[in-house]
Short mmCIF file of N, CA and C in Angstrom, two decimals:
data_model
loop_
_atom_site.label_atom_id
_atom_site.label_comp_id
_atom_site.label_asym_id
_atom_site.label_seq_id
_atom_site.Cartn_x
_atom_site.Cartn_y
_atom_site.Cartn_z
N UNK L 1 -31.73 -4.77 -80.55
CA UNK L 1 -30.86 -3.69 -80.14
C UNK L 1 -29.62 -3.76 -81.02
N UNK L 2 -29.24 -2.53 -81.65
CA UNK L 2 -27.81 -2.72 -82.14
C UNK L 2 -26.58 -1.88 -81.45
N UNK L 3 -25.65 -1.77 -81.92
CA UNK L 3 -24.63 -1.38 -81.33
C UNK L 3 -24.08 -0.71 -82.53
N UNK L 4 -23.37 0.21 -82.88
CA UNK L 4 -23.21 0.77 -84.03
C UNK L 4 -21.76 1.73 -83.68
N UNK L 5 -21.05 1.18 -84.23
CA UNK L 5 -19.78 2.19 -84.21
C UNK L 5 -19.64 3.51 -85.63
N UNK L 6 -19.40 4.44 -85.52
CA UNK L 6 -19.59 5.46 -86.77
C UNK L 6 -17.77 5.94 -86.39
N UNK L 7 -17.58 6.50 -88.27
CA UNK L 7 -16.27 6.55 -88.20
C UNK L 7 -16.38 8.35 -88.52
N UNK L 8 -15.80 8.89 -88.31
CA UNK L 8 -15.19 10.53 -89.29
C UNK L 8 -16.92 11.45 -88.55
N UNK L 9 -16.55 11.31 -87.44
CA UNK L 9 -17.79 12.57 -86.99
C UNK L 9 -16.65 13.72 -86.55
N UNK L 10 -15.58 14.47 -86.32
CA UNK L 10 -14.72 15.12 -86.25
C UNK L 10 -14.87 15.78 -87.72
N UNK L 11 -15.07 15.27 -88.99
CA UNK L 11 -15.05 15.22 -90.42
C UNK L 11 -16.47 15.81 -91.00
N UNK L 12 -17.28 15.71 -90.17
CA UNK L 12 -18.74 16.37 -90.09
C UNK L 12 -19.74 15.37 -90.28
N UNK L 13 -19.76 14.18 -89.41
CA UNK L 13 -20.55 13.16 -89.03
C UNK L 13 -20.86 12.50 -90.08
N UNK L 14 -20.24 12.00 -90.70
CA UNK L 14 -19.56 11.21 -92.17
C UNK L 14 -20.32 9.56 -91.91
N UNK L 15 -20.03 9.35 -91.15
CA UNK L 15 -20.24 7.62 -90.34
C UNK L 15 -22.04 7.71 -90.20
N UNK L 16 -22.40 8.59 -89.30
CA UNK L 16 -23.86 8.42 -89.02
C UNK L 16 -24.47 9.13 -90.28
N UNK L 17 -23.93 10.14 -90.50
CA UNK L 17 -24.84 10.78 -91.96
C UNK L 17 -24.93 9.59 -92.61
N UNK L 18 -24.25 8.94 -93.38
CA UNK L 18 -24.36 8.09 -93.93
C UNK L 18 -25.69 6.78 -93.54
N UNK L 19 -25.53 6.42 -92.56
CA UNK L 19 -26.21 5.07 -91.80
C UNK L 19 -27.68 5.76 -92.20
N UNK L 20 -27.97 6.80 -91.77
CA UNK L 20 -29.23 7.30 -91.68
C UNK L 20 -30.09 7.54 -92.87
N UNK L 21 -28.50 7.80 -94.01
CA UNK L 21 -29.04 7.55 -95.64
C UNK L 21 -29.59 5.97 -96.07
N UNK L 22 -28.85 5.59 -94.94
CA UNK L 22 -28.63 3.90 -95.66
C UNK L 22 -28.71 2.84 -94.53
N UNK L 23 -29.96 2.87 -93.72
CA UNK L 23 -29.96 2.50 -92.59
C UNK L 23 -30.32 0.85 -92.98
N UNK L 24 -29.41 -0.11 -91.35
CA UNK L 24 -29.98 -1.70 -91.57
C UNK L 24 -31.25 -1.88 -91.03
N UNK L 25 -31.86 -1.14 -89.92
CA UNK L 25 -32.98 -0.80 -89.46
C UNK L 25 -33.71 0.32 -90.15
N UNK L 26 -35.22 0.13 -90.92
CA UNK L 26 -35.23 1.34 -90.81
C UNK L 26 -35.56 2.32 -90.43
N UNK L 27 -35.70 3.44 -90.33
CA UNK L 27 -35.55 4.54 -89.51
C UNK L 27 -36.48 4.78 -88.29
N UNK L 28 -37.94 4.20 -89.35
CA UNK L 28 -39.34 4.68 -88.49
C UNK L 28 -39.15 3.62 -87.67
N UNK L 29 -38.04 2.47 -87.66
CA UNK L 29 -38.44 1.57 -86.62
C UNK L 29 -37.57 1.59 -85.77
N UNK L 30 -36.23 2.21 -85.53
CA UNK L 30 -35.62 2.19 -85.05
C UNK L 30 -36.33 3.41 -83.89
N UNK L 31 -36.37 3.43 -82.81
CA UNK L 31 -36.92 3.61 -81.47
C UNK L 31 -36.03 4.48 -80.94
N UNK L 32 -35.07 4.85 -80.69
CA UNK L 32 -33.87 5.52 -79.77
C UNK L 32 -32.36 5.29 -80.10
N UNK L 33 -31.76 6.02 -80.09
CA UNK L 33 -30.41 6.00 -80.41
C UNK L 33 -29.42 6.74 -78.87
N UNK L 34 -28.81 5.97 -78.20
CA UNK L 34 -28.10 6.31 -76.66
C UNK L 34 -26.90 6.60 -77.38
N UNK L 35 -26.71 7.81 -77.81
CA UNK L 35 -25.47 8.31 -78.17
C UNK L 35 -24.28 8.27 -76.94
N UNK L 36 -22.92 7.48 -77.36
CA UNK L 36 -21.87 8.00 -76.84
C UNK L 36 -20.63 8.23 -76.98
N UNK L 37 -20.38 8.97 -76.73
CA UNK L 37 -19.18 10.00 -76.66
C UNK L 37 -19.05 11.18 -75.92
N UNK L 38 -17.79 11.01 -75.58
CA UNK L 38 -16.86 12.27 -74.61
C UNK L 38 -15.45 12.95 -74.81
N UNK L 39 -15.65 13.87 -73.86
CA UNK L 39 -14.07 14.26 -73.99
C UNK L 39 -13.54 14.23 -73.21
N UNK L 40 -13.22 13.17 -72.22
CA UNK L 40 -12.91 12.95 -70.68
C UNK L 40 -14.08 13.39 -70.07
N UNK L 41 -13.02 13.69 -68.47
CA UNK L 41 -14.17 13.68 -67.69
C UNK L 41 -13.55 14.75 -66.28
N UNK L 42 -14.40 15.21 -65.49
CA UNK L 42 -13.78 15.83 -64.58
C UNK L 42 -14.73 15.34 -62.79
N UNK L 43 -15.85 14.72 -63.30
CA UNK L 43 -16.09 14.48 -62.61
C UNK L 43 -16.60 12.97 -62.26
N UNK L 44 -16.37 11.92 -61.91
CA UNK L 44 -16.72 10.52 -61.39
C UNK L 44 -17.54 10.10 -60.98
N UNK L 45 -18.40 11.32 -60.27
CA UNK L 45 -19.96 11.02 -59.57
C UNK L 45 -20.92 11.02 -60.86
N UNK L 46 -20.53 11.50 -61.95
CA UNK L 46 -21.59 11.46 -62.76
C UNK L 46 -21.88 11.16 -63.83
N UNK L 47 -22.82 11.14 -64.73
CA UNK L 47 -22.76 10.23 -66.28
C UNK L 47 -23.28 12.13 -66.94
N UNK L 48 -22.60 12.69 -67.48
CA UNK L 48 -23.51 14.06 -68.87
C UNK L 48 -24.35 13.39 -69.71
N UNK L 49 -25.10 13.73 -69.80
CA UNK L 49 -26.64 13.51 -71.10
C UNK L 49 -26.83 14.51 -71.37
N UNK L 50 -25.99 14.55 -72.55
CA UNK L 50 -26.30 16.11 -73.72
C UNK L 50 -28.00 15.37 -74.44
N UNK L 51 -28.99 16.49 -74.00
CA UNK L 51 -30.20 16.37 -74.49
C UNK L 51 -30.96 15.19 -72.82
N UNK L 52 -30.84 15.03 -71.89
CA UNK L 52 -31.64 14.45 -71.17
C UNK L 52 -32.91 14.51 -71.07
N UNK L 53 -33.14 15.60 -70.61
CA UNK L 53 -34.44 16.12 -70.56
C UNK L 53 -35.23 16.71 -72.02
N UNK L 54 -34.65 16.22 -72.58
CA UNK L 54 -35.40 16.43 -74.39
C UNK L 54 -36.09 15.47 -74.86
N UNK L 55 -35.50 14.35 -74.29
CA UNK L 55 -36.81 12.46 -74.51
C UNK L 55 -37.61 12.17 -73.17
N UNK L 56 -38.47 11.88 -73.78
CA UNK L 56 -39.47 11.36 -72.88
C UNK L 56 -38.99 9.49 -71.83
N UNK L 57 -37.33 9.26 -72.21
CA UNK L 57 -36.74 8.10 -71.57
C UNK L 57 -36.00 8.74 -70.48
N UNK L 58 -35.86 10.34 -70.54
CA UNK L 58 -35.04 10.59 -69.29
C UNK L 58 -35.07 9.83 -67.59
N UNK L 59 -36.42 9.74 -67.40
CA UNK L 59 -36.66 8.30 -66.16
C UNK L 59 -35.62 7.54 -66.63
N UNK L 60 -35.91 6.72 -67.24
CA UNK L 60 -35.12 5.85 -67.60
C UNK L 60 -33.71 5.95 -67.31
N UNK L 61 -33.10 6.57 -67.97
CA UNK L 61 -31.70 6.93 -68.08
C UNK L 61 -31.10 7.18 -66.50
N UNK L 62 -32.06 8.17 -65.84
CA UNK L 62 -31.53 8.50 -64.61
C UNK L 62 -31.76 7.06 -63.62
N UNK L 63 -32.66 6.41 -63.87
CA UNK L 63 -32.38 5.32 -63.24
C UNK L 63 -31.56 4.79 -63.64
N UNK L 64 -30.92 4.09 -64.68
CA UNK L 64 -29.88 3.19 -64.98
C UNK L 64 -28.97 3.54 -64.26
N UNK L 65 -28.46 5.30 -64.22
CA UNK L 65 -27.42 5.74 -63.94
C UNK L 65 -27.21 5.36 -62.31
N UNK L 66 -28.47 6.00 -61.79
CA UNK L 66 -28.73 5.34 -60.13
C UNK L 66 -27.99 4.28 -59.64
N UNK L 67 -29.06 3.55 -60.66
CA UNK L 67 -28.72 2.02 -60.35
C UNK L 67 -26.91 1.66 -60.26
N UNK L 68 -26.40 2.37 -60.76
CA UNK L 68 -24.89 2.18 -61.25
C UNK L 68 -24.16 2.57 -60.17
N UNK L 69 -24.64 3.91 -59.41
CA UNK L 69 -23.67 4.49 -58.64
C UNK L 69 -23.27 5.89 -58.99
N UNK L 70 -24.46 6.23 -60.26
CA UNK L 70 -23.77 7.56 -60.56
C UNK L 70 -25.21 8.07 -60.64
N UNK L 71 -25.11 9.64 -61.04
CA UNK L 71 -25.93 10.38 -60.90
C UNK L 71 -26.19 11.07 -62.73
N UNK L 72 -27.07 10.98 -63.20
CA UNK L 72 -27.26 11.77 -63.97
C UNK L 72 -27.56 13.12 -64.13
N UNK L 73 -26.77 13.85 -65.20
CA UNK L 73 -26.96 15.66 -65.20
C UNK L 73 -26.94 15.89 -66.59
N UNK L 74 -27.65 16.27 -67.07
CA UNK L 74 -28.38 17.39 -68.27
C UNK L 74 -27.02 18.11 -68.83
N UNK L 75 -25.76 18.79 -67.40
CA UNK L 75 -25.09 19.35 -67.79
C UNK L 75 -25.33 20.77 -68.09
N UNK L 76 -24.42 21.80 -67.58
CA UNK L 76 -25.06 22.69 -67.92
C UNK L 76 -25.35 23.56 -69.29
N UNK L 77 -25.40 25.02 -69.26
CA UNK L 77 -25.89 25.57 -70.80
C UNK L 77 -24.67 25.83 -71.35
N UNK L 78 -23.28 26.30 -70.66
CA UNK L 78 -22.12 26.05 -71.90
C UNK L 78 -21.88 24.29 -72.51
N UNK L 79 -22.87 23.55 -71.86
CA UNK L 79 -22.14 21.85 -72.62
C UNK L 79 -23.55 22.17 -73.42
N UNK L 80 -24.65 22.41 -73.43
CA UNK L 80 -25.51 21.69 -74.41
C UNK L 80 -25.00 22.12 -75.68
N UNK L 81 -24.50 23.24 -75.96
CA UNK L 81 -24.19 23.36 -77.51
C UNK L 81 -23.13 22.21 -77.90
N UNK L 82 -22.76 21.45 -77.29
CA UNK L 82 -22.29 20.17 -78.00
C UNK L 82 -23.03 18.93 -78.47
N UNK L 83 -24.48 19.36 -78.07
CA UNK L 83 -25.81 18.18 -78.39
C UNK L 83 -25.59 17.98 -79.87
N UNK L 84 -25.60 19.04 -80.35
CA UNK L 84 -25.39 18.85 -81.95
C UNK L 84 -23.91 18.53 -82.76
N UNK L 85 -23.10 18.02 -82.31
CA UNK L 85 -21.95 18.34 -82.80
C UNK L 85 -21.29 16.89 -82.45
N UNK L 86 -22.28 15.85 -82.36
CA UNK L 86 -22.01 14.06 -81.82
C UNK L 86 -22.64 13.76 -82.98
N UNK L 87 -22.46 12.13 -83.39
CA UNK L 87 -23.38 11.24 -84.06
C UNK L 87 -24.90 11.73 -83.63
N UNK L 88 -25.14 11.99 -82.76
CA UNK L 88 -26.25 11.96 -82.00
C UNK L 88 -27.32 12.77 -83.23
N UNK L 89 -26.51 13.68 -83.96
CA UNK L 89 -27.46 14.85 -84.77
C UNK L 89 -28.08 14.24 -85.70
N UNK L 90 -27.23 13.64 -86.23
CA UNK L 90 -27.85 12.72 -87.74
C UNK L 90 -28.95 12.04 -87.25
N UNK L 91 -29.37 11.72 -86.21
CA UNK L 91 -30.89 10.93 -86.26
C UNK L 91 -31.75 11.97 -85.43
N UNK L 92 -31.25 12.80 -84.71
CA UNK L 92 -32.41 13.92 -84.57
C UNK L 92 -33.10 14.54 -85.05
N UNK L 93 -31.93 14.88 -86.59
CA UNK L 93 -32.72 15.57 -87.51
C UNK L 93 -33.54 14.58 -88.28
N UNK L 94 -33.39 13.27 -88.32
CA UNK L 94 -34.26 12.67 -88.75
C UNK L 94 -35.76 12.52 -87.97
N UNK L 95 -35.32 13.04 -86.53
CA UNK L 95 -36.74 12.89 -85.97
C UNK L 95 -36.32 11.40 -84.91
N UNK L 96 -35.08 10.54 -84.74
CA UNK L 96 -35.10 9.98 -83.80
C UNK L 96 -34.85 10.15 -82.08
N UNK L 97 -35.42 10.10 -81.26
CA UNK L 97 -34.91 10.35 -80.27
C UNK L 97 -33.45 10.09 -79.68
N UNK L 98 -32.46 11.12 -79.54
CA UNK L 98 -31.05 10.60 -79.53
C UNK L 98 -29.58 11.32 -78.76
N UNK L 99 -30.45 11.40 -77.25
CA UNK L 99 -29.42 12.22 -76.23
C UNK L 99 -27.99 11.13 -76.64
N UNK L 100 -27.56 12.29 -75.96
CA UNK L 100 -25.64 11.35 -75.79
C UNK L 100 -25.27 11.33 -74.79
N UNK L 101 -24.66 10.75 -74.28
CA UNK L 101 -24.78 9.76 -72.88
C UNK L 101 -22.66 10.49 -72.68
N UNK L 102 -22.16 10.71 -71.97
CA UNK L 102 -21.39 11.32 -71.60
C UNK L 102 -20.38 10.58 -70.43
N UNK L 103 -19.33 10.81 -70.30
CA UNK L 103 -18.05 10.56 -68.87
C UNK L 103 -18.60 12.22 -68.26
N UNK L 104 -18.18 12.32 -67.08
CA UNK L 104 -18.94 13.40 -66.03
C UNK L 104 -17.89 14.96 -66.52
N UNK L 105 -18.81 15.45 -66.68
CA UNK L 105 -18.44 16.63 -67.34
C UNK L 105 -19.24 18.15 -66.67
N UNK L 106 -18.58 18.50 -65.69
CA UNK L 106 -19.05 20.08 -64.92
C UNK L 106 -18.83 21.13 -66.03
N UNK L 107 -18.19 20.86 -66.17
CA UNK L 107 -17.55 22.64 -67.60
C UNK L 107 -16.90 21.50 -68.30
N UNK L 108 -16.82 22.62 -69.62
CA UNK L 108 -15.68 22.35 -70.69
C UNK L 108 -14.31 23.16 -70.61
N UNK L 109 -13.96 23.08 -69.66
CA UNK L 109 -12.85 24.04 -69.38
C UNK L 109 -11.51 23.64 -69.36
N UNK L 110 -10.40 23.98 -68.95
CA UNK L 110 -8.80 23.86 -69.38
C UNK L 110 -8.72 22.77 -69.18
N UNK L 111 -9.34 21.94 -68.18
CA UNK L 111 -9.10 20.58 -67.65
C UNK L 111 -9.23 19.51 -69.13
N UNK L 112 -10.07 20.06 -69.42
CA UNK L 112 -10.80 19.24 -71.14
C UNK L 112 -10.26 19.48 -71.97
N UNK L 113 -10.06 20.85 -72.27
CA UNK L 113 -9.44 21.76 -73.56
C UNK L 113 -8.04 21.11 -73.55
N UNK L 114 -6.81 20.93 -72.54
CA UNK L 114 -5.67 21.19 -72.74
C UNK L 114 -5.88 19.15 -73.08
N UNK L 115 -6.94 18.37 -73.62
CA UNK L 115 -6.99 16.88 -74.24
C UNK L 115 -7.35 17.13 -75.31
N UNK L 116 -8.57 17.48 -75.82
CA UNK L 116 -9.72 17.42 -76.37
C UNK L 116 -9.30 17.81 -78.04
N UNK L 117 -9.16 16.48 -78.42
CA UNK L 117 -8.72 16.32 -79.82
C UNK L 117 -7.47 16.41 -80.07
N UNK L 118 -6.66 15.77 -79.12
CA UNK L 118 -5.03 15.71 -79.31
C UNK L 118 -4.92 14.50 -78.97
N UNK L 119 -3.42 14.60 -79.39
CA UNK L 119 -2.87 12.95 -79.81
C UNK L 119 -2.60 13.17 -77.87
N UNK L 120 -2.13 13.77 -77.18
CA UNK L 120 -2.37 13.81 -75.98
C UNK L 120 -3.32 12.79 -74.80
N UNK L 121 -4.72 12.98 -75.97
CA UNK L 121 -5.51 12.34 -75.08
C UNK L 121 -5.74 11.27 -74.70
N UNK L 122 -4.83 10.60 -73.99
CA UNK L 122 -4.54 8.67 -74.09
C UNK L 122 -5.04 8.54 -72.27
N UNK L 123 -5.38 7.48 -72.29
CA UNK L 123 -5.63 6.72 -70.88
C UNK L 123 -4.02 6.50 -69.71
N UNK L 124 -3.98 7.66 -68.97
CA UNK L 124 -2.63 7.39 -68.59
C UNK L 124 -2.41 6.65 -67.11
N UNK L 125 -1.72 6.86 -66.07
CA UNK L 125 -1.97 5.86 -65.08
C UNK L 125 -2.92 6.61 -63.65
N UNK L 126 -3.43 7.52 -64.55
CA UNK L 126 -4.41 8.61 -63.78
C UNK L 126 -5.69 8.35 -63.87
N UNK L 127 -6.04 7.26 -64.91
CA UNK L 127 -7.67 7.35 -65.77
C UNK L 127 -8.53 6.61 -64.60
N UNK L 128 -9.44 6.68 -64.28
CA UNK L 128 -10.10 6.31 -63.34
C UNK L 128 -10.79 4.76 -64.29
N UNK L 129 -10.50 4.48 -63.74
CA UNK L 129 -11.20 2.51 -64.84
C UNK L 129 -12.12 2.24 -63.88
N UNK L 130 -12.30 2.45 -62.41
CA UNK L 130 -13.50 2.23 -61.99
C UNK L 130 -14.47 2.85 -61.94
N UNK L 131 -14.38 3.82 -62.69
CA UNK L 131 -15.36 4.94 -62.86
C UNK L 131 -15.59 4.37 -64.37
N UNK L 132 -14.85 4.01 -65.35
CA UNK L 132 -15.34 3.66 -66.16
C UNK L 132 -16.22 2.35 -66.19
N UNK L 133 -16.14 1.28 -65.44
CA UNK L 133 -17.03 0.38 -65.21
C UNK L 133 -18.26 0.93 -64.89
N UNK L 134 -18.47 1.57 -64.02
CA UNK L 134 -19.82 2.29 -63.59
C UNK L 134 -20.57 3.54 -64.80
N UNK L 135 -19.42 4.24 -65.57
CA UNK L 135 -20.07 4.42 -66.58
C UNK L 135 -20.88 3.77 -67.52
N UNK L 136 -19.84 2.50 -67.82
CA UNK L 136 -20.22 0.97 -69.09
C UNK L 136 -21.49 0.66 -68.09
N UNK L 137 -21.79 0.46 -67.09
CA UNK L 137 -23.04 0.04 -66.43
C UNK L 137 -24.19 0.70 -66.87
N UNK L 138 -23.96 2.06 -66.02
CA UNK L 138 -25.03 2.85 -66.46
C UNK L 138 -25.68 2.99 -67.76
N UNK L 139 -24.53 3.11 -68.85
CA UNK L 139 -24.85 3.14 -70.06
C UNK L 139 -25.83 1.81 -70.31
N UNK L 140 -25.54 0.48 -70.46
CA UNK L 140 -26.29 -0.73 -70.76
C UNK L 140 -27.55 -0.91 -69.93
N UNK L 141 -27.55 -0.49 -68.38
CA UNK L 141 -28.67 -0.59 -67.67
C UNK L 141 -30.15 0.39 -68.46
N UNK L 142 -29.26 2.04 -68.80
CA UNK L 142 -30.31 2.63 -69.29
C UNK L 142 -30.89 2.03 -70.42
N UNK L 143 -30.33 1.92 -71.57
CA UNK L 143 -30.43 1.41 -73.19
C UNK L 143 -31.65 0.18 -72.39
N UNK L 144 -31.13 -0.89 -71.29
CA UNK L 144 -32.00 -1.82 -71.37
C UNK L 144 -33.76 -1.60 -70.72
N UNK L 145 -33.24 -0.58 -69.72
CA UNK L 145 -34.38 -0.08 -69.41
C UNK L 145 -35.42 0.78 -70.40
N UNK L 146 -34.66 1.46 -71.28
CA UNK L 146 -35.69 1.76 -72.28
C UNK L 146 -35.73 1.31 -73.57
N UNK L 147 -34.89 0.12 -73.43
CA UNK L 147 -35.19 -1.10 -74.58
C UNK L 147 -37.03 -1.87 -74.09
N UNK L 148 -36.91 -1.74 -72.42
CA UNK L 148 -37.59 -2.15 -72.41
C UNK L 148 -39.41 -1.80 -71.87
N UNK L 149 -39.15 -0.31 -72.31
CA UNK L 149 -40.53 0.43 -72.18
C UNK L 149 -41.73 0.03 -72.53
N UNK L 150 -43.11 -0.02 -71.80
CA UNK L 150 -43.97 -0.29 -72.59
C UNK L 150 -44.65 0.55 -74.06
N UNK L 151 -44.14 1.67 -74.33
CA UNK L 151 -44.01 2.54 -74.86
C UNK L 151 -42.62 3.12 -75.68
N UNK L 152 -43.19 3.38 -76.82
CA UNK L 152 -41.99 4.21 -77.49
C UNK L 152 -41.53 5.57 -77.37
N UNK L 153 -40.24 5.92 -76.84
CA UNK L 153 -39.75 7.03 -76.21
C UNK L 153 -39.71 8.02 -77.29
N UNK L 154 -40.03 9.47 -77.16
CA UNK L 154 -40.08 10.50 -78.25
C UNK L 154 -39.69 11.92 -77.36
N UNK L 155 -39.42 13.04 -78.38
CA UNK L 155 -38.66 14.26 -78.12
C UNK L 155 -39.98 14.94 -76.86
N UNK L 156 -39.58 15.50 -75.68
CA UNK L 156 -40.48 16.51 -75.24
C UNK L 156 -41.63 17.73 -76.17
N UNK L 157 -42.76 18.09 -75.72
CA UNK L 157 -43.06 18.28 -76.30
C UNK L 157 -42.18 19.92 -76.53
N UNK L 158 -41.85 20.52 -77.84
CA UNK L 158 -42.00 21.78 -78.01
C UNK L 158 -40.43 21.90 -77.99
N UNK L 159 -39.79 20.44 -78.41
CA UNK L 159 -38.51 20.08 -78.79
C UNK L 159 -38.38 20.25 -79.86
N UNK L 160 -36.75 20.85 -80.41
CA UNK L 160 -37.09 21.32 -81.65
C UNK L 160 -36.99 20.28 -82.83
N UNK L 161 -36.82 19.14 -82.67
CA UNK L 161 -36.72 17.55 -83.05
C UNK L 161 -38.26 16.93 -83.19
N UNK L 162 -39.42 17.75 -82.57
CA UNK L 162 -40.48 17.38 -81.88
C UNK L 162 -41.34 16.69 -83.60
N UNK L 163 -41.01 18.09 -84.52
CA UNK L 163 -41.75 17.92 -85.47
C UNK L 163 -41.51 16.70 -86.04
N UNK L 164 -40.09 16.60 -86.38
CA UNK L 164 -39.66 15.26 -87.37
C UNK L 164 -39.72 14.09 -86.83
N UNK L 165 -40.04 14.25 -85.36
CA UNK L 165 -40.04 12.83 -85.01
C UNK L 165 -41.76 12.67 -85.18
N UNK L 166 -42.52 12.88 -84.98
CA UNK L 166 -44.03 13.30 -84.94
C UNK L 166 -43.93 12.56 -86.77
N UNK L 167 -43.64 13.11 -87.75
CA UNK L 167 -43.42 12.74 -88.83
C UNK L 167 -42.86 11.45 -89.32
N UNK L 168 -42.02 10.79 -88.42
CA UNK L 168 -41.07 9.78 -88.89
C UNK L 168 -41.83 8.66 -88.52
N UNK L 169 -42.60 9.02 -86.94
CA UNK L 169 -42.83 7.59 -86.65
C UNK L 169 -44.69 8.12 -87.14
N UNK L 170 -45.37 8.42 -88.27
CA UNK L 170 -46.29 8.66 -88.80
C UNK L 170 -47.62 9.61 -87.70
N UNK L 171 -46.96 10.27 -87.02
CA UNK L 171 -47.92 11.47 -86.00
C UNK L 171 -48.18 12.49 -87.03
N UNK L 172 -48.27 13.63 -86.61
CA UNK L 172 -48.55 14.95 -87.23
C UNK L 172 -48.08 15.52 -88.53
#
């Protein structure tokens, strides 16, 4: 399992474009990528998974989250157009399986907007830290649960990722 920090995705995913040119794993073997990143959060009950239901680990995931105390959500159709716009893209388009794992997010609305990419957006004496523990949970429980599949997790079928991954790990 690795852990991978990427720098300049604001910059047009500079950090993962790169890795994916020039990967330490490589590609066809690397299995899943648990993208994360957020832009706050509005809600505490829950973990966002931009792309959930697009891998065949979604079980997975929603259990970890369970297990944690939180609930997993897909999120609705104004958040998915941010699926593409994380680290998360650079290995989709390669064909890896690679939702992004989220702080609880109902809308993207003023609550988000009046942070979301400002020097503003700091941890103030409002930030919920026990909600962030149960996030950090969920997150490691899922990754381990589908670290530890008997099976390798891949895009739904008729995903538009479906082809390249079919290709990468030597299918269709």
């Amino acid at each position: 399992m690795l852990f991978i920090a990427f720098t300049a995705e604001e910059a047009g995913l500079l950090g993962s474009s790169y890795y994916v040119r020039n990967p330490a794993v490589p590609l066809e073997k690397t299995v899943f990528v648990l993208n994360n990143d957020g832009a706050g959060y509005t809600d505490t009950s829950i973990v966002t998974v931009l792309g959930l239901n697009r891998t065949t680990a979604a079980a997975d995931i929603v259990t970890g989250c369970r297990e944690s105390g939180l609930e997993a959500t897909a999120g609705g159709f104004e958040l998915q157009m941010f699926f593409n716009a994380s680290d998360n893209r650079s290995f989709a388009e390669k064909g890896v399986p690679s939702p992004t794992f989220s702080p609880g997010i109902r809308s993207f609305g003023e609550e988000i907007l009046k942070y979301y990419h400002r020097p503003t957006d700091e941890a103030d004496e409002s930030f919920d830290f026990a909600y962030l523990e149960r996030f950090c949970e969920a997150y490691v429980r899922s990754a381990q649960l589908i670290a530890d599949r008997p099976t390798r997790p891949t895009w739904v079928a008729g995903d538009k990722y479906e082809k390249a991954g079919a290709r990468l790990y030597g299918g269709k």
